[in-house]
PDB file of C-alpha atoms in Angstrom:
ATOM      1  CA  MET A   1     -66.089 -35.115  64.587  1.00 77.00           C
ATOM      2  CA  ALA A   2     -66.924 -31.018  64.645  1.00 77.00           C
ATOM      3  CA  GLN A   3     -69.976 -31.872  66.956  1.00 79.00           C
ATOM      4  CA  VAL A   4     -68.208 -33.823  69.034  1.00 81.00           C
ATOM      5  CA  HIS A   5     -65.410 -30.806  69.861  1.00 78.00           C
ATOM      6  CA  SER A   6     -68.086 -28.341  69.336  1.00 81.00           C
ATOM      7  CA  ASN A   7     -70.767 -30.056  71.857  1.00 88.00           C
ATOM      8  CA  LEU A   8     -68.063 -31.900  74.439  1.00 91.00           C
ATOM      9  CA  ASP A   9     -68.266 -29.197  77.124  1.00 93.00           C
ATOM     10  CA  ASP A  10     -71.687 -29.097  77.608  1.00 94.00           C
ATOM     11  CA  LEU A  11     -72.297 -33.166  77.378  1.00 94.00           C
ATOM     12  CA  ARG A  12     -69.656 -33.570  80.085  1.00 95.00           C
ATOM     13  CA  ASP A  13     -71.721 -30.339  81.745  1.00 95.00           C
ATOM     14  CA  VAL A  14     -75.279 -32.356  81.749  1.00 95.00           C
ATOM     15  CA  LEU A  15     -73.209 -35.773  82.802  1.00 94.00           C
ATOM     16  CA  ALA A  16     -71.527 -34.179  85.408  1.00 96.00           C
ATOM     17  CA  THR A  17     -74.570 -32.385  86.696  1.00 95.00           C
ATOM     18  CA  PHE A  18     -77.044 -35.203  85.718  1.00 95.00           C
ATOM     19  CA  GLY A  19     -75.715 -38.142  85.352  1.00 95.00           C
ATOM     20  CA  PRO A  20     -75.866 -40.302  81.853  1.00 94.00           C
ATOM     21  CA  ILE A  21     -78.999 -39.739  79.923  1.00 92.00           C
ATOM     22  CA  LYS A  22     -80.062 -41.401  77.111  1.00 92.00           C
ATOM     23  CA  PRO A  23     -81.715 -40.831  74.906  1.00 94.00           C
ATOM     24  CA  LEU A  24     -80.960 -36.974  75.824  1.00 94.00           C
ATOM     25  CA  LYS A  25     -83.191 -35.327  73.322  1.00 93.00           C
ATOM     26  CA  GLY A  26     -86.559 -37.401  74.721  1.00 94.00           C
ATOM     27  CA  TRP A  27     -85.602 -36.603  78.377  1.00 96.00           C
ATOM     28  CA  THR A  28     -85.428 -32.730  77.693  1.00 94.00           C
ATOM     29  CA  ASP A  29     -88.481 -32.915  76.191  1.00 93.00           C
ATOM     30  CA  GLN A  30     -90.044 -34.699  78.524  1.00 95.00           C
ATOM     31  CA  ILE A  31     -88.480 -32.366  81.562  1.00 95.00           C
ATOM     32  CA  LEU A  32     -89.707 -29.544  78.789  1.00 93.00           C
ATOM     33  CA  THR A  33     -93.170 -31.113  78.995  1.00 93.00           C
ATOM     34  CA  GLU A  34     -93.414 -31.861  83.020  1.00 95.00           C
ATOM     35  CA  GLU A  35     -91.712 -28.377  84.179  1.00 95.00           C
ATOM     36  CA  GLY A  36     -92.686 -25.684  81.267  1.00 93.00           C
ATOM     37  CA  PRO A  37     -91.189 -22.818  80.468  1.00 91.00           C
ATOM     38  CA  SER A  38     -88.823 -22.785  84.319  1.00 93.00           C
ATOM     39  CA  ALA A  39     -86.873 -25.727  82.916  1.00 94.00           C
ATOM     40  CA  GLN A  40     -84.782 -23.718  79.643  1.00 93.00           C
ATOM     41  CA  ALA A  41     -82.340 -22.568  81.909  1.00 93.00           C
ATOM     42  CA  LYS A  42     -81.949 -25.839  83.998  1.00 94.00           C
ATOM     43  CA  LEU A  43     -81.299 -27.575  80.106  1.00 95.00           C
ATOM     44  CA  ALA A  44     -79.515 -25.110  78.733  1.00 95.00           C
ATOM     45  CA  ARG A  45     -75.733 -27.302  78.227  1.00 94.00           C
ATOM     46  CA  ALA A  46     -78.144 -30.006  77.243  1.00 95.00           C
ATOM     47  CA  ASN A  47     -80.226 -28.606  74.630  1.00 94.00           C
ATOM     48  CA  THR A  48     -77.049 -26.721  73.076  1.00 92.00           C
ATOM     49  CA  ALA A  49     -75.709 -30.136  72.235  1.00 93.00           C
ATOM     50  CA  VAL A  50     -79.119 -32.177  71.287  1.00 93.00           C
ATOM     51  CA  ASN A  51     -80.230 -28.362  68.747  1.00 92.00           C
ATOM     52  CA  ASN A  52     -76.689 -28.868  67.406  1.00 91.00           C
ATOM     53  CA  ALA A  53     -76.761 -32.257  66.742  1.00 91.00           C
ATOM     54  CA  LEU A  54     -79.950 -31.993  64.551  1.00 93.00           C
ATOM     55  CA  ASP A  55     -79.097 -29.404  63.102  1.00 94.00           C
ATOM     56  CA  VAL A  56     -76.112 -32.087  61.852  1.00 92.00           C
ATOM     57  CA  GLU A  57     -78.959 -34.089  61.030  1.00 92.00           C
ATOM     58  CA  TYR A  58     -80.856 -31.734  58.892  1.00 94.00           C
ATOM     59  CA  TYR A  59     -77.936 -30.747  57.154  1.00 93.00           C
ATOM     60  CA  ASN A  60     -76.981 -34.299  55.938  1.00 91.00           C
ATOM     61  CA  SER A  61     -80.349 -35.249  55.241  1.00 92.00           C
ATOM     62  CA  TYR A  62     -80.875 -32.039  53.602  1.00 94.00           C
ATOM     63  CA  ALA A  63     -78.004 -31.638  51.470  1.00 93.00           C
ATOM     64  CA  LEU A  64     -76.886 -35.363  51.061  1.00 92.00           C
ATOM     65  CA  ASP A  65     -80.401 -35.762  49.443  1.00 89.00           C
ATOM     66  CA  PRO A  66     -82.905 -32.784  49.456  1.00 90.00           C
ATOM     67  CA  ARG A  67     -85.042 -34.846  46.592  1.00 85.00           C
ATOM     68  CA  ASN A  68     -85.884 -37.888  49.429  1.00 82.00           C
ATOM     69  CA  ASN A  69     -88.187 -36.568  52.019  1.00 78.00           C
ATOM     70  CA  ILE A  70     -87.436 -33.955  53.687  1.00 90.00           C
ATOM     71  CA  GLN A  71     -90.657 -32.818  54.575  1.00 91.00           C
ATOM     72  CA  TRP A  72     -89.759 -34.993  58.044  1.00 92.00           C
ATOM     73  CA  MET A  73     -87.092 -32.141  58.985  1.00 93.00           C
ATOM     74  CA  ILE A  74     -89.018 -29.421  58.023  1.00 93.00           C
ATOM     75  CA  GLU A  75     -92.116 -30.229  60.831  1.00 93.00           C
ATOM     76  CA  GLU A  76     -89.949 -30.813  63.165  1.00 91.00           C
ATOM     77  CA  ASN A  77     -90.575 -28.086  65.918  1.00 87.00           C
ATOM     78  CA  HIS A  78     -86.476 -28.400  66.914  1.00 91.00           C
ATOM     79  CA  PHE A  79     -85.978 -27.110  62.465  1.00 95.00           C
ATOM     80  CA  GLU A  80     -85.129 -23.751  62.711  1.00 94.00           C
ATOM     81  CA  SER A  81     -84.731 -23.048  59.415  1.00 96.00           C
ATOM     82  CA  VAL A  82     -81.694 -23.571  56.398  1.00 96.00           C
ATOM     83  CA  GLY A  83     -79.842 -21.318  57.085  1.00 96.00           C
ATOM     84  CA  HIS A  84     -79.498 -21.689  60.565  1.00 95.00           C
ATOM     85  CA  MET A  85     -79.117 -25.354  60.432  1.00 94.00           C
ATOM     86  CA  TYR A  86     -76.132 -24.320  57.888  1.00 94.00           C
ATOM     87  CA  ALA A  87     -74.441 -21.669  59.401  1.00 94.00           C
ATOM     88  CA  MET A  88     -73.894 -24.556  62.732  1.00 92.00           C
ATOM     89  CA  VAL A  89     -72.813 -27.359  60.868  1.00 92.00           C
ATOM     90  CA  TYR A  90     -70.362 -24.875  58.985  1.00 91.00           C
ATOM     91  CA  GLY A  91     -69.808 -23.383  62.429  1.00 90.00           C
ATOM     92  CA  GLN A  92     -69.182 -25.978  64.393  1.00 89.00           C
ATOM     93  CA  LEU A  93     -66.628 -26.557  61.016  1.00 89.00           C
ATOM     94  CA  ALA A  94     -64.740 -23.500  61.619  1.00 89.00           C
ATOM     95  CA  GLY A  95     -64.281 -23.926  65.333  1.00 87.00           C
ATOM     96  CA  MET A  96     -62.590 -27.239  65.073  1.00 87.00           C
ATOM     97  CA  ILE A  97     -60.299 -26.281  61.837  1.00 89.00           C
ATOM     98  CA  SER A  98     -59.403 -22.967  63.638  1.00 89.00           C
ATOM     99  CA  GLY A  99     -58.926 -24.565  67.420  1.00 86.00           C
ATOM    100  CA  THR A 100     -56.947 -26.996  65.984  1.00 88.00           C
ATOM    101  CA  ILE A 101     -54.713 -24.871  62.992  1.00 93.00           C
ATOM    102  CA  ASP A 102     -55.437 -21.192  63.197  1.00 93.00           C
ATOM    103  CA  PRO A 103     -56.195 -20.234  66.091  1.00 92.00           C
ATOM    104  CA  ASP A 104     -56.403 -16.567  65.830  1.00 94.00           C
ATOM    105  CA  HIS A 105     -58.308 -16.616  62.433  1.00 91.00           C
ATOM    106  CA  ARG A 106     -55.798 -15.619  60.085  1.00 93.00           C
ATOM    107  CA  VAL A 107     -56.852 -18.201  57.380  1.00 92.00           C
ATOM    108  CA  ILE A 108     -60.585 -19.500  58.900  1.00 89.00           C
ATOM    109  CA  PRO A 109     -63.393 -17.271  59.489  1.00 86.00           C
ATOM    110  CA  ASN A 110     -64.586 -17.056  63.862  1.00 88.00           C
ATOM    111  CA  MET A 111     -67.429 -18.188  63.419  1.00 85.00           C
ATOM    112  CA  LEU A 112     -68.415 -16.398  66.088  1.00 85.00           C
ATOM    113  CA  ASN A 113     -68.582 -12.581  64.371  1.00 88.00           C
ATOM    114  CA  TRP A 114     -71.058 -14.693  61.657  1.00 90.00           C
ATOM    115  CA  ASP A 115     -73.458 -13.995  65.199  1.00 90.00           C
ATOM    116  CA  ALA A 116     -74.907 -10.271  64.061  1.00 92.00           C
ATOM    117  CA  GLU A 117     -75.339 -11.107  60.556  1.00 94.00           C
ATOM    118  CA  LEU A 118     -77.022 -14.116  60.819  1.00 94.00           C
ATOM    119  CA  LEU A 119     -79.252 -12.096  64.089  1.00 95.00           C
ATOM    120  CA  ARG A 120     -79.935  -9.331  61.171  1.00 96.00           C
ATOM    121  CA  LEU A 121     -81.075 -12.213  58.316  1.00 97.00           C
ATOM    122  CA  ASN A 122     -83.700 -13.797  61.291  1.00 96.00           C
ATOM    123  CA  GLU A 123     -84.932 -10.178  62.313  1.00 97.00           C
ATOM    124  CA  THR A 124     -85.307  -9.050  58.935  1.00 97.00           C
ATOM    125  CA  ARG A 125     -87.531 -12.111  57.984  1.00 97.00           C
ATOM    126  CA  HIS A 126     -84.831 -12.825  55.074  1.00 97.00           C
ATOM    127  CA  GLU A 127     -85.866 -16.332  53.151  1.00 97.00           C
ATOM    128  CA  GLY A 128     -83.797 -19.362  54.546  1.00 96.00           C
ATOM    129  CA  PHE A 129     -82.911 -18.071  57.892  1.00 97.00           C
ATOM    130  CA  TYR A 130     -86.169 -17.337  60.317  1.00 97.00           C
ATOM    131  CA  PHE A 131     -88.423 -20.295  61.784  1.00 95.00           C
ATOM    132  CA  LYS A 132     -90.435 -21.822  59.804  1.00 93.00           C
ATOM    133  CA  SER A 133     -89.258 -20.297  56.179  1.00 95.00           C
ATOM    134  CA  PRO A 134     -89.967 -21.170  52.963  1.00 95.00           C
ATOM    135  CA  VAL A 135     -87.610 -24.346  52.212  1.00 95.00           C
ATOM    136  CA  ARG A 136     -87.109 -24.467  48.821  1.00 94.00           C
ATOM    137  CA  VAL A 137     -85.792 -27.831  47.630  1.00 91.00           C
ATOM    138  CA  PRO A 138     -82.337 -28.131  45.623  1.00 89.00           C
ATOM    139  CA  PRO A 139     -82.500 -30.497  41.891  1.00 85.00           C
ATOM    140  CA  VAL A 140     -78.953 -32.369  43.369  1.00 86.00           C
ATOM    141  CA  GLY A 141     -77.479 -32.800  46.624  1.00 90.00           C
ATOM    142  CA  LEU A 142     -73.677 -34.242  47.620  1.00 91.00           C
ATOM    143  CA  LYS A 143     -74.842 -37.863  47.013  1.00 88.00           C
ATOM    144  CA  ALA A 144     -75.879 -36.871  43.502  1.00 86.00           C
ATOM    145  CA  ILE A 145     -73.068 -34.950  42.700  1.00 89.00           C
ATOM    146  CA  TYR A 146     -69.905 -37.315  44.332  1.00 90.00           C
ATOM    147  CA  GLU A 147     -71.640 -40.125  42.217  1.00 86.00           C
ATOM    148  CA  GLY A 148     -71.972 -37.940  39.488  1.00 84.00           C
ATOM    149  CA  GLN A 149     -68.430 -37.336  39.758  1.00 88.00           C
ATOM    150  CA  ALA A 150     -67.367 -41.216  40.474  1.00 87.00           C
ATOM    151  CA  ARG A 151     -69.262 -42.077  37.399  1.00 85.00           C
ATOM    152  CA  PHE A 152     -67.144 -39.382  35.062  1.00 86.00           C
ATOM    153  CA  VAL A 153     -64.116 -40.096  36.035  1.00 90.00           C
ATOM    154  CA  GLN A 154     -65.386 -44.109  35.490  1.00 88.00           C
ATOM    155  CA  LEU A 155     -66.098 -42.641  32.052  1.00 88.00           C
ATOM    156  CA  GLN A 156     -62.600 -41.274  31.901  1.00 89.00           C
ATOM    157  CA  PHE A 157     -60.783 -44.179  32.958  1.00 91.00           C
ATOM    158  CA  LEU A 158     -62.653 -46.472  30.226  1.00 88.00           C
ATOM    159  CA  ASP A 159     -62.348 -43.858  27.055  1.00 88.00           C
ATOM    160  CA  GLY A 160     -59.079 -44.087  27.743  1.00 89.00           C
ATOM    161  CA  ALA A 161     -58.606 -47.287  27.850  1.00 90.00           C
ATOM    162  CA  ARG A 162     -60.075 -47.671  24.223  1.00 88.00           C
ATOM    163  CA  GLU A 163     -58.554 -46.810  20.923  1.00 90.00           C
ATOM    164  CA  GLU A 164     -60.982 -44.258  19.914  1.00 90.00           C
ATOM    165  CA  PRO A 165     -63.019 -42.395  22.371  1.00 87.00           C
ATOM    166  CA  LEU A 166     -66.423 -42.022  22.307  1.00 86.00           C
ATOM    167  CA  SER A 167     -69.219 -39.629  22.658  1.00 86.00           C
ATOM    168  CA  CYS A 168     -71.524 -38.998  25.566  1.00 82.00           C
ATOM    169  CA  ALA A 169     -74.664 -40.065  23.115  1.00 85.00           C
ATOM    170  CA  GLU A 170     -72.533 -43.517  23.061  1.00 86.00           C
ATOM    171  CA  TRP A 171     -71.934 -43.755  26.516  1.00 83.00           C
ATOM    172  CA  ARG A 172     -75.828 -43.175  26.766  1.00 83.00           C
ATOM    173  CA  GLU A 173     -76.343 -45.970  24.505  1.00 86.00           C
ATOM    174  CA  MET A 174     -74.534 -48.468  26.174  1.00 85.00           C
ATOM    175  CA  GLY A 175     -76.565 -47.299  28.659  1.00 83.00           C
ATOM    176  CA  PHE A 176     -74.226 -45.689  30.940  1.00 81.00           C
ATOM    177  CA  PHE A 177     -76.710 -42.785  31.902  1.00 78.00           C
ATOM    178  CA  HIS A 178     -79.670 -43.840  33.688  1.00 72.00           C
ATOM    179  CA  GLY A 179     -82.205 -42.002  36.061  1.00 68.00           C
ATOM    180  CA  MET A 180     -81.275 -38.653  37.403  1.00 63.00           C
ATOM    181  CA  TRP A 181     -78.060 -38.367  34.478  1.00 58.00           C
ATOM    182  CA  ARG A 182     -80.094 -39.701  31.452  1.00 55.00           C
ATOM    183  CA  ASP A 183     -82.554 -36.391  32.378  1.00 52.00           C
ATOM    184  CA  ASN A 184     -80.471 -33.909  33.073  1.00 51.00           C
ATOM    185  CA  LEU A 185     -78.751 -34.859  29.330  1.00 50.00           C
ATOM    186  CA  ASP A 186     -81.676 -34.349  27.111  1.00 46.00           C
TER     187      ASP A 186
END
Protein backbone atom coordinates (compact mmCIF):
# COMPACT_ATOMS: atom_id res chain seq x y z
CA MET A 1 0.00 0.00 0.00
CA ALA A 2 2.81 2.43 0.81
CA GLN A 3 4.41 1.68 -2.55
CA VAL A 4 1.21 2.56 -4.41
CA HIS A 5 0.75 5.71 -2.32
CA SER A 6 4.28 6.95 -3.00
CA ASN A 7 4.31 6.12 -6.73
CA LEU A 8 0.78 7.00 -7.79
CA ASP A 9 1.57 10.46 -9.20
CA ASP A 10 4.57 9.13 -11.14
CA LEU A 11 2.56 6.22 -12.56
CA ARG A 12 -0.33 8.53 -13.55
CA ASP A 13 2.15 10.80 -15.33
CA VAL A 14 3.69 7.85 -17.19
CA LEU A 15 0.23 6.64 -18.20
CA ALA A 16 -0.80 10.12 -19.42
CA THR A 17 2.49 10.69 -21.28
CA PHE A 18 3.26 7.28 -22.78
CA GLY A 19 0.08 5.23 -22.37
CA PRO A 20 -0.22 1.83 -20.68
CA ILE A 21 3.19 0.15 -20.78
CA LYS A 22 3.98 -3.26 -19.33
CA PRO A 23 6.44 -4.18 -18.11
CA LEU A 24 7.52 -0.66 -17.23
CA LYS A 25 11.04 -1.73 -16.17
CA GLY A 26 11.64 -3.56 -19.45
CA TRP A 27 10.42 -0.55 -21.42
CA THR A 28 12.62 1.95 -19.53
CA ASP A 29 15.64 -0.33 -19.90
CA GLN A 30 14.99 -0.62 -23.65
CA ILE A 31 14.62 3.14 -24.12
CA LEU A 32 17.82 3.81 -22.16
CA THR A 33 19.68 1.23 -24.27
CA GLU A 34 18.38 2.70 -27.53
CA GLU A 35 18.61 6.41 -26.70
CA GLY A 36 21.33 6.50 -24.06
CA PRO A 37 21.70 9.07 -21.28
CA SER A 38 19.68 11.67 -23.24
CA ALA A 39 16.54 9.67 -22.40
CA GLN A 40 16.97 10.19 -18.64
CA ALA A 41 14.88 13.37 -18.47
CA LYS A 42 12.08 11.83 -20.52
CA LEU A 43 12.02 8.71 -18.31
CA ALA A 44 12.47 10.43 -14.93
CA ARG A 45 8.98 9.68 -13.58
CA ALA A 46 8.98 6.12 -14.95
CA ASN A 47 12.44 5.48 -13.49
CA THR A 48 11.30 6.75 -10.08
CA ALA A 49 8.39 4.31 -10.05
CA VAL A 50 10.56 1.43 -11.30
CA ASN A 51 13.36 2.10 -8.82
CA ASN A 52 10.94 2.45 -5.90
CA ALA A 53 9.30 -0.86 -6.82
CA LEU A 54 12.69 -2.55 -7.06
CA ASP A 55 13.76 -1.16 -3.68
CA VAL A 56 10.65 -2.75 -2.14
CA GLU A 57 11.42 -6.06 -3.88
CA TYR A 58 15.02 -5.98 -2.64
CA TYR A 59 13.85 -5.12 0.87
CA ASN A 60 11.40 -8.04 0.88
CA SER A 61 14.13 -10.50 -0.09
CA TYR A 62 16.72 -9.10 2.31
CA ALA A 63 14.53 -8.46 5.34
CA LEU A 64 12.35 -11.58 5.12
CA ASP A 65 14.91 -14.26 4.38
CA PRO A 66 18.42 -12.84 3.89
CA ARG A 67 20.16 -16.22 3.88
CA ASN A 68 18.03 -17.47 0.97
CA ASN A 69 20.15 -16.35 -1.98
CA ILE A 70 20.20 -12.58 -2.12
CA GLN A 71 23.15 -12.65 -4.53
CA TRP A 72 20.78 -11.93 -7.44
CA MET A 73 19.79 -8.67 -5.74
CA ILE A 74 23.38 -7.58 -5.16
CA GLU A 75 24.27 -8.21 -8.81
CA GLU A 76 21.35 -6.12 -10.15
CA ASN A 77 22.35 -2.82 -11.78
CA HIS A 78 19.43 -1.12 -10.06
CA PHE A 79 20.49 -2.20 -6.55
CA GLU A 80 22.00 0.80 -4.79
CA SER A 81 22.76 -0.36 -1.24
CA VAL A 82 21.13 -1.84 1.84
CA GLY A 83 20.88 1.58 3.52
CA HIS A 84 19.26 3.10 0.44
CA MET A 85 16.79 0.22 0.19
CA TYR A 86 15.75 0.55 3.85
CA ALA A 87 15.49 4.35 3.58
CA MET A 88 13.24 4.08 0.53
CA VAL A 89 10.93 1.48 2.06
CA TYR A 90 10.68 3.16 5.46
CA GLY A 91 10.34 6.55 3.78
CA GLN A 92 7.40 5.27 1.71
CA LEU A 93 5.77 3.84 4.81
CA ALA A 94 6.36 6.97 6.90
CA GLY A 95 5.03 9.10 4.03
CA MET A 96 1.84 7.07 3.77
CA ILE A 97 1.21 7.06 7.52
CA SER A 98 2.01 10.73 8.03
CA GLY A 99 -0.06 11.73 5.01
CA THR A 100 -3.02 9.91 6.54
CA ILE A 101 -2.80 10.62 10.27
CA ASP A 102 0.05 13.06 10.91
CA PRO A 103 0.41 15.53 8.01
CA ASP A 104 2.18 18.07 10.25
CA HIS A 105 4.79 15.46 11.33
CA ARG A 106 4.18 15.90 15.03
CA VAL A 107 4.82 12.19 15.68
CA ILE A 108 5.92 10.56 12.42
CA PRO A 109 9.28 11.86 11.14
CA ASN A 110 9.27 13.73 7.84
CA MET A 111 11.16 11.44 5.51
CA LEU A 112 12.15 14.43 3.35
CA ASN A 113 14.45 15.47 6.21
CA TRP A 114 16.37 12.21 5.80
CA ASP A 115 17.79 13.17 2.40
CA ALA A 116 20.71 15.27 3.70
CA GLU A 117 21.89 12.54 6.08
CA LEU A 118 21.51 9.81 3.45
CA LEU A 119 23.50 11.93 1.00
CA ARG A 120 26.22 12.48 3.61
CA LEU A 121 26.45 8.75 4.33
CA ASN A 122 26.68 8.07 0.60
CA GLU A 123 29.31 10.74 -0.05
CA THR A 124 31.49 9.66 2.90
CA ARG A 125 31.20 6.08 1.61
CA HIS A 126 29.72 4.82 4.86
CA GLU A 127 29.35 1.07 4.48
CA GLY A 128 25.85 0.12 3.46
CA PHE A 129 24.99 3.53 1.99
CA TYR A 130 26.89 3.80 -1.29
CA PHE A 131 26.57 2.04 -4.65
CA LYS A 132 28.07 -1.45 -4.58
CA SER A 133 28.82 -1.15 -0.86
CA PRO A 134 29.52 -4.52 0.81
CA VAL A 135 26.32 -6.32 1.80
CA ARG A 136 26.37 -8.05 5.15
CA VAL A 137 23.96 -10.95 5.59
CA PRO A 138 22.22 -11.03 8.98
CA PRO A 139 21.91 -14.43 10.67
CA VAL A 140 18.09 -14.28 10.73
CA GLY A 141 15.38 -12.42 8.89
CA LEU A 142 11.81 -11.43 9.64
CA LYS A 143 10.47 -14.77 8.42
CA ALA A 144 12.56 -16.64 11.01
CA ILE A 145 11.62 -14.15 13.72
CA TYR A 146 7.90 -14.54 12.96
CA GLU A 147 8.24 -18.31 12.79
CA GLY A 148 10.10 -18.33 16.11
CA GLN A 149 7.45 -16.16 17.70
CA ALA A 150 4.70 -18.50 16.44
CA ARG A 151 6.63 -21.56 17.62
CA PHE A 152 7.14 -20.20 21.13
CA VAL A 153 3.51 -19.06 21.39
CA GLN A 154 2.52 -22.63 20.45
CA LEU A 155 4.84 -24.02 23.11
CA GLN A 156 3.48 -21.57 25.66
CA PHE A 157 -0.06 -22.77 24.87
CA LEU A 158 0.95 -26.44 25.03
CA ASP A 159 2.89 -25.88 28.23
CA GLY A 160 -0.09 -24.08 29.79
CA ALA A 161 -2.34 -27.05 28.97
CA ARG A 162 -0.07 -29.42 30.92
CA GLU A 163 -0.24 -30.08 34.63
CA GLU A 164 3.55 -30.09 34.83
CA PRO A 165 5.45 -27.64 32.57
CA LEU A 166 8.32 -28.96 30.45
CA SER A 167 11.78 -27.47 30.14
CA CYS A 168 13.18 -26.29 26.80
CA ALA A 169 15.43 -29.37 26.82
CA GLU A 170 12.37 -31.61 27.11
CA TRP A 171 10.56 -29.78 24.30
CA ARG A 172 13.70 -30.17 22.19
CA GLU A 173 13.87 -33.91 22.90
CA MET A 174 10.25 -34.18 21.75
CA GLY A 175 11.20 -32.60 18.39
CA PHE A 176 9.72 -29.12 18.79
CA PHE A 177 13.06 -27.50 18.02
CA HIS A 178 14.66 -28.36 14.73
CA GLY A 179 16.66 -26.62 12.03
CA MET A 180 17.83 -23.17 13.05
CA TRP A 181 15.94 -23.41 16.34
CA ARG A 182 17.92 -26.47 17.43
CA ASP A 183 21.20 -25.06 16.09
CA ASN A 184 20.80 -21.80 18.00
CA LEU A 185 19.92 -23.56 21.28
CA ASP A 186 23.23 -25.43 21.41
